[in-house]
């Protein structure tokens, strides 16, 4: 009771201060929004006691940290996650609070957003999810995640933006701008090198500086320097023997020192392990520590946090200077002035049709048409009258599960629902389960509408599906992975590249029964496809949230023309992936990234490995023709820019969009470099028959590599090639030029 009164009293007191100040016509500097933010920070800091400063640096509940009620500085409230606003949990538990007004719009997973290759979709995404967070009065959104896709087995790849640092860097920035326009901090995670879930709390990552700076840091650097992110979350793992949540190298030297980050560093939940390191190695706010105090009840537990009583004692004894806590509090006050104390920020909106429509649009732009022989797709409903849908992923909700990104969605249109809604009046549509994956129907308080239990045996399910397939014009198999343990799920990695639950057999039997087969793979990761040469049409769909079924049906029916491209390579087999071929994975106390910079297509290019489907691959229901690639100069100096142009024509009979990719190849370099690297992309919309010229202007930064000896980026003089492509293996043209 008293606790709830404190903030109220605080605000009343702050109000009195305001009134008193305005009466004398001078607002205290820290409350005056016309004053420069740094003056406000210093003024607020000067008014705070030592106890108030320390209280700001650690959690007071599962997802909140203290403000300063006496000064009218509000608490900070964080919320998961990258795909939507997590339902409210109890003060000090992971369990849901059981509210009835916190059912959100679930947006597509970030792999889908990356697969759109469309920065406008990223801004729309950030704006929409930021509005939902604002409405729920959360001022720190615990997302987006931009850890690089090093292995197809990583359980959390579905939350991230693929294997290429340039694509992830360009796609994360608008998301951050969209979120922060709502006065909500984007908290980019997990900084850094959290590329697997196995042993994530303990593993020490060994990686050379070139791979660190060229592959694993760029998306975080872009988040800070272009996105102006107001928060960063430390990762659980170690780097150079220090936990990433309090790491001299990552946080002090690189994030603050090299990049000039002025936001707050938040720990991952339970990521803090040492008071002294937490004090000196760049951490500002400690959340989720597993102190044994939790058994004594919420109030005591939080006082046991590493940055709570232990920190206060060190400050009071003088062993630690007050300046150390002031550094942290300055960052936290800056967060307050940017969010909770910004009186001009918008009010947000929640669970709206606009947000559902945004999610659907992003999904339609992110679904990837991998293969389409005999123009199997789009479905011609004037001829196709008997459709069979097979597979658990046609009916299994995917907005739940997967760990901290799990949501309580206002609604979710599953693929089956979307297909019936779109095609049910034009064709007779039947369903067969085909296989049983995970029939769980309760997720931390979210109870599924559909009961997924299935008593029949695998043989019976296959027999039913193949029999019905024989009687159909078209079969749509909808399977893939799901959000269960050892699938696409936090805290666990997959154990193999193959589809689980015997789906390969189901697909093979279905093909024998009816060759007119479409396979829709719903996943956040690559999977093996031993049936790839038989199945005529293959669609890569993602965990697409509230309107996933609507978007998929719209693509299958041809209302939307697929325009997504893969943000990561689909290897034929695990050994074709460098982390498995060369690197130690998953390692034990140590994991060493032996493959260095050769991640994804950088590896398959180098080793001349033919992927199942390459990075940047995606088909359309129309076709595109590329003209000659030209450059506006033969060569440039270190300070020049150069522009490459290419015409692209829609040579088909329907409107579509093509993602034109620019790769740069350094023909001769003093250090090993990939054959080519993505340095530009543009999604160009073309009406049937329309032709446009696409241009890319680059400077030496697109030609540079990180020289670990010089600890700097260098662009070496010599000859380069600008390669225009429709995927990492579909080269459309190239032009060479010199850097003087
Ligand atoms: C989890 C995740 C992190 C999440 C946090 C709060 O362990 O690693 O992404 O935001 O804890 O749920």
XYZ file of C-alpha atoms and ligand atoms in Angstrom:
752
model
C 0.000 0.000 0.000
C 2.649 2.498 1.078
C 4.809 1.571 -1.927
C 2.051 2.475 -4.329
C 1.539 5.818 -2.604
C 5.231 6.840 -2.849
C 5.206 7.657 -6.573
C 1.950 9.546 -6.201
C 3.397 11.615 -3.387
C 6.483 12.094 -5.498
C 4.536 13.421 -8.418
C 2.553 15.725 -6.143
C 5.817 16.998 -4.726
C 7.251 17.417 -8.227
C 4.106 19.253 -9.152
C 4.566 21.593 -6.190
C 8.152 22.193 -7.255
C 6.879 23.024 -10.731
C 4.130 25.319 -9.471
C 6.502 26.999 -7.081
C 9.076 27.381 -9.839
C 6.620 28.658 -12.411
C 5.299 31.069 -9.793
C 8.821 32.480 -9.710
C 8.790 31.851 -13.449
C 11.706 29.400 -13.378
C 11.267 25.692 -13.858
C 14.024 23.551 -12.357
C 16.475 22.918 -15.188
C 15.922 19.159 -15.205
C 12.195 19.652 -15.804
C 12.643 22.334 -18.453
C 12.337 20.702 -21.876
C 13.734 23.815 -23.494
C 17.066 23.278 -21.770
C 19.781 21.152 -23.425
C 19.472 17.558 -22.319
C 22.972 17.428 -20.811
C 22.190 20.404 -18.559
C 19.043 18.655 -17.444
C 21.036 15.500 -16.716
C 23.564 17.360 -14.548
C 20.830 19.264 -12.720
C 18.847 16.095 -11.936
C 22.019 14.280 -10.884
C 22.947 17.074 -8.502
C 19.600 16.690 -6.737
C 19.839 12.928 -6.178
C 21.036 11.098 -3.054
C 23.493 8.193 -3.274
C 20.706 5.720 -2.450
C 18.503 7.121 -5.228
C 21.376 6.840 -7.702
C 22.102 3.201 -6.834
C 18.404 2.302 -6.901
C 18.241 3.416 -10.545
C 20.957 0.951 -11.574
C 19.105 -2.288 -10.851
C 15.698 -3.861 -11.221
C 12.932 -3.379 -8.677
C 10.736 -6.036 -10.300
C 10.984 -8.540 -13.123
C 10.819 -5.873 -15.818
C 11.107 -2.480 -14.065
C 13.694 -0.317 -12.332
C 13.292 2.596 -9.931
C 12.835 6.222 -10.837
C 13.110 9.066 -8.308
C 9.570 9.719 -7.038
C 10.775 12.647 -4.914
C 11.867 14.459 -8.094
C 9.047 13.209 -10.312
C 11.352 10.985 -12.343
C 9.297 7.901 -13.360
C 10.266 4.253 -13.191
C 11.630 2.515 -16.267
C 9.517 -0.318 -17.676
C 11.047 -2.774 -20.139
C 9.152 -5.265 -22.249
C 9.896 -8.072 -24.648
C 10.139 -8.460 -27.481
C 11.231 -7.880 -31.023
C 7.985 -9.194 -32.580
C 5.317 -7.712 -30.308
C 4.563 -6.561 -26.754
C 4.743 -9.399 -24.239
C 1.720 -9.859 -21.938
C 2.115 -8.339 -18.467
C 3.841 -10.622 -15.975
C 3.549 -10.664 -12.185
C 5.720 -8.213 -10.254
C 8.388 -10.729 -9.526
C 7.626 -13.772 -11.686
C 7.844 -14.860 -15.308
C 4.232 -16.001 -14.949
C 1.637 -13.906 -16.692
C -0.436 -11.506 -14.584
C -3.585 -12.601 -16.415
C -4.573 -9.135 -17.574
C -7.443 -8.947 -20.037
C -6.299 -5.847 -21.914
C -2.800 -6.827 -23.041
C -3.455 -8.992 -26.109
C -1.226 -7.519 -28.771
C -0.789 -7.584 -32.502
C 1.955 -10.126 -33.218
C 4.231 -8.932 -36.011
C 6.319 -11.197 -38.264
C 9.625 -12.524 -36.967
C 12.654 -10.423 -37.868
C 13.894 -13.030 -40.349
C 10.782 -12.123 -42.353
C 11.483 -8.414 -42.044
C 15.042 -9.002 -43.274
C 13.652 -11.099 -46.152
C 11.669 -8.089 -47.389
C 14.982 -6.256 -48.131
C 12.743 -3.183 -47.872
C 13.745 -0.371 -45.513
C 10.230 1.085 -45.729
C 8.904 -2.141 -44.222
C 11.436 -1.789 -41.411
C 10.242 1.732 -40.610
C 6.591 0.601 -40.745
C 7.479 -2.276 -38.410
C 9.277 -0.071 -35.884
C 6.532 2.552 -35.923
C 3.823 -0.057 -35.375
C 5.514 -2.027 -32.602
C 6.656 1.240 -31.010
C 3.050 2.435 -30.871
C 2.061 -0.811 -29.142
C 4.878 -0.457 -26.576
C 4.011 3.207 -25.956
C 0.346 2.435 -25.417
C 1.318 -0.236 -22.889
C 3.436 2.404 -21.163
C 6.751 0.596 -21.659
C 9.732 2.862 -22.325
C 12.303 0.183 -23.223
C 11.483 -2.318 -25.995
C 13.793 -5.334 -25.661
C 14.484 -5.635 -29.356
C 15.431 -5.772 -32.199
C 17.960 -8.585 -32.224
C 20.758 -8.476 -34.800
C 23.069 -11.366 -33.964
C 24.560 -12.826 -37.140
C 23.366 -16.169 -38.508
C 26.524 -18.273 -38.096
C 24.927 -21.729 -37.887
C 21.506 -22.952 -39.088
C 21.086 -24.684 -35.735
C 20.984 -21.548 -33.569
C 17.618 -21.582 -31.796
C 17.149 -17.814 -31.949
C 17.979 -17.047 -35.597
C 14.255 -16.391 -36.155
C 14.594 -13.291 -33.974
C 17.501 -11.892 -36.012
C 18.232 -10.538 -39.483
C 20.334 -13.135 -41.247
C 23.929 -13.852 -42.205
C 25.051 -10.636 -43.835
C 26.224 -7.629 -41.788
C 25.325 -5.105 -44.516
C 21.734 -6.351 -44.899
C 21.257 -6.482 -41.118
C 22.828 -3.015 -40.715
C 20.532 -1.418 -43.280
C 17.392 -3.206 -42.121
C 17.771 -2.560 -38.391
C 18.132 1.254 -38.561
C 14.611 2.241 -39.718
C 13.095 -0.173 -37.151
C 14.929 1.727 -34.391
C 13.837 5.101 -35.769
C 10.230 3.893 -35.942
C 10.232 2.635 -32.360
C 11.963 5.686 -30.902
C 9.649 8.138 -32.670
C 7.147 6.965 -30.054
C 9.360 7.994 -27.154
C 10.224 4.345 -26.544
C 13.863 3.169 -26.474
C 14.842 0.363 -28.801
C 17.204 -1.927 -26.888
C 19.312 -3.652 -29.550
C 20.432 -7.142 -28.580
C 22.408 -9.240 -27.737
C 25.680 -7.366 -27.701
C 27.720 -9.303 -28.750
C 28.613 -12.725 -30.248
C 25.483 -14.528 -28.996
C 25.301 -16.800 -32.076
C 24.163 -19.999 -30.388
C 21.887 -20.960 -27.529
C 23.827 -23.973 -26.290
C 25.840 -22.924 -23.191
C 24.833 -19.315 -23.872
C 25.312 -18.288 -20.217
C 28.865 -19.535 -19.969
C 30.538 -20.019 -23.337
C 33.557 -17.799 -24.031
C 33.663 -16.804 -27.688
C 37.066 -16.602 -29.387
C 36.935 -14.665 -32.621
C 39.595 -12.751 -34.556
C 39.262 -8.985 -34.833
C 38.572 -9.078 -38.560
C 35.522 -11.308 -38.113
C 34.451 -9.300 -35.071
C 34.572 -5.968 -36.904
C 33.547 -7.142 -40.401
C 30.805 -9.637 -39.495
C 29.562 -9.531 -35.886
C 29.677 -5.807 -34.940
C 28.421 -3.858 -37.998
C 24.691 -4.198 -37.275
C 25.256 -2.997 -33.697
C 27.469 -0.154 -34.916
C 24.796 0.928 -37.415
C 22.189 0.710 -34.639
C 24.226 3.160 -32.572
C 25.648 5.513 -35.190
C 22.818 5.556 -37.765
C 19.936 4.323 -35.630
C 20.872 6.432 -32.597
C 19.633 3.546 -30.437
C 18.926 4.677 -26.880
C 19.645 1.261 -25.347
C 21.780 -1.825 -25.927
C 21.424 -5.195 -24.200
C 24.529 -7.133 -23.218
C 24.696 -10.779 -24.199
C 24.967 -13.721 -21.807
C 28.132 -15.208 -23.244
C 31.707 -14.177 -22.527
C 34.210 -12.501 -24.826
C 37.890 -12.374 -23.895
C 36.955 -14.059 -20.613
C 34.541 -11.335 -19.440
C 30.772 -11.630 -19.510
C 29.391 -9.469 -22.303
C 27.017 -7.688 -19.887
C 30.018 -6.111 -18.187
C 32.846 -6.199 -20.675
C 35.671 -3.706 -20.867
C 36.358 -4.392 -24.546
C 32.819 -4.495 -25.940
C 31.201 -1.830 -23.753
C 33.903 0.656 -22.737
C 36.421 0.384 -25.580
C 34.158 -0.267 -28.559
C 30.574 0.780 -27.781
C 31.416 3.944 -25.863
C 34.989 4.628 -26.957
C 34.921 3.918 -30.672
C 31.242 4.387 -31.463
C 30.303 7.202 -29.033
C 27.212 5.443 -27.665
C 25.346 7.728 -25.203
C 22.448 5.470 -24.294
C 22.009 2.893 -21.550
C 23.527 -0.575 -21.382
C 21.006 -3.035 -19.996
C 22.015 -6.515 -18.899
C 20.315 -9.567 -20.228
C 18.140 -11.116 -17.572
C 20.567 -12.822 -15.272
C 23.546 -11.717 -17.302
C 25.355 -9.981 -14.425
C 27.816 -12.081 -12.446
C 30.200 -9.748 -10.636
C 29.790 -6.445 -8.799
C 33.218 -4.923 -9.503
C 33.021 -5.784 -13.227
C 29.450 -4.480 -13.382
C 30.657 -1.221 -11.825
C 33.715 -0.621 -14.020
C 32.971 -2.423 -17.307
C 30.201 -0.387 -18.832
C 26.931 -1.749 -17.455
C 24.216 0.713 -16.429
C 21.102 -1.305 -15.504
C 21.022 -4.808 -14.003
C 17.943 -6.949 -14.623
C 16.922 -10.481 -13.815
C 19.786 -11.543 -11.545
C 19.165 -14.896 -9.971
C 19.960 -13.845 -6.416
C 18.907 -16.326 -3.752
C 17.015 -13.396 -2.310
C 14.232 -14.220 -4.719
C 13.184 -16.913 -2.249
C 12.867 -14.199 0.411
C 10.305 -12.357 -1.707
C 10.572 -9.486 -4.143
C 11.611 -6.618 -1.896
C 14.680 -8.314 -0.399
C 15.782 -9.963 -3.626
C 16.345 -6.748 -5.497
C 18.451 -5.376 -2.676
C 20.726 -8.372 -3.174
C 21.471 -7.526 -6.772
C 25.121 -6.971 -7.666
C 24.462 -3.278 -8.333
C 22.254 -2.873 -5.244
C 23.466 -3.175 -1.622
C 26.951 -4.441 -2.575
C 27.400 -1.407 -4.854
C 26.017 1.028 -2.246
C 28.343 -0.354 0.418
C 31.400 0.110 -1.825
C 30.358 3.689 -2.522
C 29.649 4.473 1.124
C 33.009 3.049 2.187
C 34.746 5.187 -0.434
C 36.312 2.120 -2.048
C 34.380 3.048 -5.195
C 34.160 6.711 -6.171
C 30.736 8.322 -6.568
C 31.744 9.181 -10.138
C 31.227 5.524 -11.030
C 27.547 5.586 -10.140
C 27.163 9.067 -11.660
C 28.290 7.722 -15.057
C 25.505 5.155 -14.979
C 22.854 7.529 -13.717
C 23.679 10.093 -16.409
C 22.838 7.481 -19.062
C 19.645 6.478 -17.232
C 18.525 10.103 -16.829
C 19.160 10.667 -20.563
C 16.876 7.697 -21.189
C 14.209 9.282 -18.979
C 14.366 12.636 -20.769
C 14.129 10.858 -24.143
C 11.180 8.697 -23.059
C 9.096 8.911 -19.877
C 9.767 12.646 -19.304
C 9.297 13.689 -22.904
C 5.902 15.388 -22.631
C 5.613 15.704 -26.406
C 5.802 12.017 -27.225
C 2.728 10.429 -28.870
C 0.255 8.220 -26.996
C 0.597 5.054 -29.073
C -2.101 2.580 -30.058
C -2.626 -1.097 -29.395
C -4.126 -4.125 -31.124
C -5.379 -2.022 -34.012
C -6.429 -3.055 -37.522
C -3.679 -0.732 -38.799
C -1.033 -2.732 -36.952
C -2.509 -6.012 -38.184
C -2.451 -4.649 -41.726
C 1.169 -3.561 -41.261
C 2.112 -7.071 -40.142
C 0.320 -8.568 -43.119
C 2.083 -6.227 -45.559
C 5.483 -7.039 -44.085
C 4.677 -10.768 -44.287
C 3.547 -10.519 -47.914
C 6.795 -8.692 -48.731
C 8.923 -11.183 -46.815
C 7.568 -14.556 -47.987
C 10.079 -16.105 -50.424
C 9.151 -18.144 -53.498
C 12.069 -20.607 -53.635
C 10.986 -22.771 -56.574
C 8.052 -22.750 -59.002
C 8.253 -25.329 -61.778
C 5.434 -25.644 -64.366
C 4.005 -22.402 -62.949
C 2.375 -24.421 -60.215
C 1.864 -21.137 -58.382
C -0.132 -18.959 -58.165
C -3.080 -21.318 -57.806
C -5.476 -20.980 -60.753
C -8.797 -21.205 -58.980
C -10.690 -21.382 -62.240
C -9.208 -24.844 -62.757
C -8.110 -26.032 -59.306
C -11.283 -27.216 -57.615
C -10.099 -29.795 -55.070
C -7.322 -28.621 -52.728
C -5.802 -30.679 -49.917
C -3.885 -28.939 -47.144
C -1.555 -31.215 -45.148
C 0.630 -30.527 -42.137
C 0.585 -29.458 -38.508
C 1.979 -26.011 -39.279
C -1.220 -25.238 -41.190
C -3.126 -25.157 -37.887
C -0.471 -24.566 -35.231
C -0.301 -21.047 -33.778
C 3.256 -19.711 -33.911
C 2.857 -16.445 -32.028
C 3.382 -18.515 -28.864
C 6.490 -20.369 -27.752
C 10.109 -19.813 -28.717
C 11.115 -18.211 -25.421
C 11.040 -14.544 -24.441
C 9.526 -13.443 -27.776
C 6.375 -15.487 -27.075
C 3.191 -13.390 -27.229
C -0.490 -13.303 -26.308
C -1.870 -12.241 -29.669
C -5.267 -10.609 -30.018
C -5.836 -13.157 -32.768
C -3.821 -15.260 -35.201
C -4.918 -16.329 -38.664
C -3.232 -19.719 -39.154
C -2.400 -20.830 -42.729
C -5.421 -23.151 -42.847
C -7.756 -20.335 -41.759
C -6.255 -17.969 -44.319
C -6.498 -20.473 -47.178
C -10.124 -21.382 -46.393
C -11.078 -17.723 -46.055
C -9.445 -16.807 -49.379
C -10.246 -19.896 -51.481
C -13.017 -21.751 -49.687
C -15.793 -20.358 -51.897
C -13.954 -21.224 -55.119
C -12.625 -24.691 -54.306
C -13.363 -27.652 -52.080
C -10.619 -27.568 -49.447
C -9.808 -30.529 -47.210
C -7.275 -30.945 -44.394
C -5.101 -33.849 -43.292
C -2.739 -33.642 -40.299
C -0.009 -35.622 -42.049
C 2.208 -35.765 -38.950
C 2.228 -34.818 -35.276
C 4.874 -32.358 -34.086
C 4.138 -30.601 -30.819
C 0.496 -30.745 -29.676
C 1.111 -28.434 -26.687
C -1.858 -26.150 -26.300
C -0.955 -24.041 -23.228
C 1.822 -21.424 -23.218
C 2.296 -19.581 -19.922
C -1.338 -18.614 -19.694
C -2.152 -18.538 -23.396
C -4.546 -21.416 -24.163
C -4.845 -22.298 -27.871
C -8.301 -22.267 -29.430
C -7.540 -25.449 -31.379
C -6.853 -28.673 -29.524
C -3.853 -30.163 -31.303
C -3.931 -33.578 -29.655
C -3.990 -36.412 -32.207
C -4.457 -40.069 -31.215
C -3.736 -41.643 -34.606
C -0.384 -43.235 -35.489
C 2.109 -41.788 -37.966
C 1.207 -44.521 -40.452
C -2.501 -43.776 -40.189
C -1.868 -40.071 -40.703
C 0.264 -40.667 -43.792
C -2.278 -43.135 -45.204
C -5.084 -40.629 -44.766
C -3.078 -37.816 -46.342
C -1.934 -39.829 -49.365
C -5.412 -41.183 -49.999
C -6.908 -37.698 -49.976
C -3.992 -36.449 -52.111
C -4.952 -38.922 -54.849
C -8.400 -37.343 -54.958
C -7.152 -33.740 -55.153
C -6.146 -31.339 -57.944
C -3.502 -29.702 -55.752
C -1.793 -30.577 -52.478
C -0.311 -27.892 -50.219
C 1.990 -29.303 -47.546
C 2.533 -26.811 -44.721
C 5.269 -27.885 -42.329
C 8.732 -26.837 -41.248
C 9.927 -26.059 -37.757
C 8.084 -24.661 -34.764
C 8.798 -22.803 -31.522
C 9.369 -25.910 -29.390
C 12.620 -26.896 -27.653
C 15.363 -27.837 -30.118
C 13.438 -26.142 -32.876
C 13.300 -22.339 -33.296
C 13.463 -21.625 -29.589
C 15.490 -19.622 -27.103
C 17.738 -21.550 -24.770
C 18.095 -24.507 -27.137
C 19.626 -25.188 -30.523
C 18.426 -27.640 -33.143
C 20.208 -30.957 -33.275
C 20.230 -31.374 -37.060
C 19.440 -29.604 -40.310
C 16.714 -32.054 -41.370
C 13.027 -31.371 -40.869
C 11.731 -32.946 -37.633
C 8.732 -35.245 -37.090
C 9.368 -37.425 -40.164
C 8.118 -34.692 -42.506
C 10.469 -35.717 -45.326
C 8.661 -39.051 -45.525
C 5.262 -37.374 -45.547
C 6.364 -35.050 -48.356
C 7.807 -37.938 -50.372
C 4.644 -40.039 -49.978
C 2.462 -37.097 -50.912
C 4.491 -36.519 -54.063
C 4.019 -40.150 -55.046
C 0.279 -39.712 -54.573
C 0.002 -36.397 -56.402
C 2.778 -34.618 -58.314
C 0.969 -31.318 -58.143
C 2.484 -30.502 -54.757
C 3.419 -27.223 -53.078
C 5.610 -27.342 -49.974
C 5.413 -24.348 -47.624
C 8.270 -24.378 -45.132
C 7.473 -22.269 -42.061
C 10.672 -21.683 -40.103
C 13.224 -19.160 -38.877
C 16.120 -21.261 -40.101
C 17.357 -23.207 -43.123
C 16.305 -26.851 -43.390
C 17.452 -29.744 -45.571
C 15.179 -30.551 -48.551
C 16.038 -34.020 -49.935
C 12.873 -33.811 -52.083
C 13.854 -30.496 -53.697
C 14.165 -32.022 -57.206
C 10.753 -33.645 -57.076
C 8.517 -31.025 -55.490
C 7.555 -28.476 -58.149
C 6.841 -25.500 -55.894
C 8.494 -24.501 -52.620
C 7.640 -21.433 -50.528
C 9.699 -20.217 -47.561
C 7.322 -18.614 -45.111
C 8.234 -17.337 -41.667
C 6.659 -16.938 -38.254
C 4.479 -14.161 -39.584
C 2.308 -13.303 -36.603
C -1.291 -12.239 -36.404
C -2.038 -12.219 -40.142
C 0.351 -15.002 -41.198
C -2.370 -17.135 -42.769
C -3.886 -14.195 -44.604
C -0.527 -13.239 -46.088
C 0.336 -16.795 -47.114
C -3.055 -17.317 -48.779
C -2.666 -14.025 -50.612
C 0.700 -15.183 -52.006
C -0.555 -18.677 -52.933
C -3.625 -17.248 -54.673
C -1.532 -14.651 -56.474
C -3.239 -11.598 -54.970
C 0.261 -10.580 -53.852
C 3.255 -11.284 -56.039
C 6.093 -12.748 -53.894
C 9.091 -10.403 -53.681
C 11.054 -11.636 -50.653
C 14.633 -12.926 -50.831
C 16.568 -15.129 -48.419
C 18.532 -13.314 -45.692
C 20.615 -16.442 -45.171
C 21.982 -19.390 -47.154
C 20.163 -22.743 -47.294
C 23.012 -25.286 -47.339
C 22.405 -28.742 -48.846
C 23.950 -30.310 -45.766
C 25.331 -29.064 -42.447
C 28.912 -29.685 -43.514
C 28.489 -27.084 -46.239
C 28.260 -24.472 -43.469
C 31.583 -23.038 -42.301
C 30.813 -23.089 -38.582
C 30.289 -26.839 -38.832
C 33.017 -27.554 -41.337
C 35.720 -25.467 -39.630
C 34.539 -23.818 -36.477
C 33.973 -25.588 -33.175
C 30.248 -25.717 -32.672
C 28.866 -25.590 -30.056
C 32.165 -25.795 -28.168
C 32.158 -26.251 -24.421
C 33.540 -23.504 -22.151
C 35.130 -22.068 -25.295
C 33.882 -21.769 -28.851
C 36.313 -20.583 -31.509
C 35.034 -19.096 -34.739
C 37.751 -20.715 -36.873
C 35.923 -19.742 -40.036
C 36.633 -16.059 -39.279
C 35.018 -13.770 -41.850
C 33.913 -16.666 -44.083
C 30.310 -16.879 -42.908
C 27.362 -17.782 -45.142
C 27.813 -16.985 -48.846
C 31.303 -15.719 -48.054
C 32.128 -19.373 -47.369
C 30.204 -21.016 -50.216
C 31.785 -18.538 -52.670
C 35.263 -19.259 -51.335
C 34.855 -23.044 -51.338
C 32.754 -23.089 -54.527
C 29.989 -24.943 -52.699
C 26.602 -24.975 -54.434
C 23.965 -24.077 -51.868
C 20.485 -25.579 -51.883
C 19.206 -22.003 -52.155
C 21.633 -19.058 -52.019
C 21.603 -15.918 -49.921
C 19.488 -13.289 -51.705
C 17.460 -15.864 -53.666
C 13.751 -15.386 -54.275
C 11.495 -15.768 -57.328
C 8.477 -13.834 -58.553
C 5.335 -14.645 -60.530
C 6.774 -12.404 -63.194
C 10.241 -12.239 -64.761
C 12.901 -9.550 -64.895
C 15.606 -8.740 -67.398
C 18.742 -6.778 -66.518
C 20.628 -4.474 -68.846
C 24.368 -3.776 -68.925
C 26.030 -2.624 -65.702
C 27.780 0.729 -66.138
C 29.954 2.942 -63.929
C 30.135 6.718 -64.120
C 33.937 6.618 -63.667
C 36.787 4.320 -64.554
C 38.408 4.899 -61.201
C 38.149 6.857 -57.957
C 40.469 8.325 -55.354
C 40.066 7.618 -51.635
C 37.708 10.592 -51.286
C 35.569 10.080 -54.418
C 32.259 8.336 -54.909
C 31.345 6.130 -57.849
C 27.892 5.310 -59.210
C 26.901 2.030 -60.839
C 23.717 1.806 -62.875
C 21.693 -0.978 -64.396
C 18.312 -1.077 -66.107
C 15.788 -3.641 -64.902
C 12.717 -4.557 -66.943
C 9.612 -6.482 -65.909
C 9.348 -8.849 -68.870
C 6.328 -10.742 -67.531
C 2.589 -10.187 -67.588
C 2.047 -8.954 -64.052
C 3.370 -6.243 -61.756
C 6.126 -7.256 -59.393
C 9.144 -6.157 -57.359
C 12.758 -7.201 -57.791
C 15.525 -6.836 -55.198
C 18.605 -5.745 -57.103
C 21.795 -6.549 -55.209
C 25.209 -4.893 -55.482
C 28.262 -6.884 -54.406
C 31.827 -5.578 -54.421
C 34.775 -7.822 -55.220
C 38.344 -6.819 -54.338
C 40.404 -8.567 -56.977
C 43.686 -8.268 -55.092
C 44.204 -7.591 -51.379
C 47.022 -7.882 -48.877
C 44.771 -9.833 -46.510
C 42.301 -12.624 -47.388
C 38.906 -11.287 -48.418
C 35.620 -12.928 -49.483
C 35.066 -13.272 -53.236
C 32.370 -10.629 -52.956
C 30.402 -8.811 -50.290
C 26.954 -7.195 -50.326
C 27.327 -3.415 -50.402
C 23.989 -2.261 -51.790
C 20.441 -3.363 -52.494
C 17.267 -1.823 -53.780
C 13.758 -3.252 -54.118
C 12.360 -1.857 -57.347
C 8.629 -2.067 -58.136
C 7.854 -2.550 -61.817
C 4.532 -2.766 -63.621
C 4.282 -5.420 -66.349
C 6.562 -4.260 -69.180
C 7.964 -1.351 -67.162
C 11.699 -0.647 -67.100
C 13.636 1.438 -64.562
C 17.271 2.251 -63.972
C 18.641 1.346 -60.561
C 21.750 3.155 -59.319
C 24.129 2.560 -56.443
C 26.556 5.217 -55.301
C 29.382 4.018 -53.079
C 32.564 5.432 -51.579
C 35.697 3.773 -50.258
C 33.837 2.407 -47.238
C 32.277 -0.151 -49.599
C 35.748 -1.197 -50.692
C 37.358 -1.402 -47.258
C 38.289 -4.289 -45.031
C 39.261 -4.222 -41.367
C 43.012 -4.416 -40.955
C 43.458 -5.938 -37.494
C 47.125 -4.929 -37.364
C 46.264 -1.264 -37.925
C 43.004 -1.698 -36.021
C 41.328 0.331 -38.723
C 39.401 0.070 -41.955
C 41.535 0.288 -45.082
C 40.680 0.506 -48.788
C 43.683 -0.705 -50.723
C 44.396 0.752 -54.158
C 43.794 -1.665 -56.989
C 41.099 -3.059 -59.233
C 37.634 -3.909 -57.973
C 34.491 -5.291 -59.559
C 30.952 -4.060 -58.985
C 28.706 -7.078 -59.380
C 24.958 -6.693 -59.894
C 22.993 -9.804 -58.986
C 19.561 -11.204 -58.258
C 21.096 -13.493 -55.590
C 24.570 -14.482 -54.356
C 24.824 -16.933 -57.252
C 22.657 -15.263 -59.923
C 25.092 -12.690 -61.356
C 23.490 -10.347 -63.885
C 26.501 -8.250 -64.821
C 29.662 -6.611 -63.554
C 31.936 -3.685 -64.240
C 35.501 -3.203 -63.048
C 36.976 0.029 -61.733
C 40.122 1.171 -59.967
C 40.751 2.711 -56.604
C 43.782 4.939 -56.886
C 15.960 -13.483 -22.079
C 16.536 -13.121 -23.429
C 16.383 -11.663 -23.770
C 15.067 -11.167 -23.177
C 15.242 -11.182 -21.674
C 13.955 -10.768 -20.949
O 16.771 -14.407 -21.427
O 17.881 -13.496 -23.680
O 16.381 -11.537 -25.204
O 14.783 -9.855 -23.634
O 15.672 -12.440 -21.181
O 12.971 -11.710 -21.164
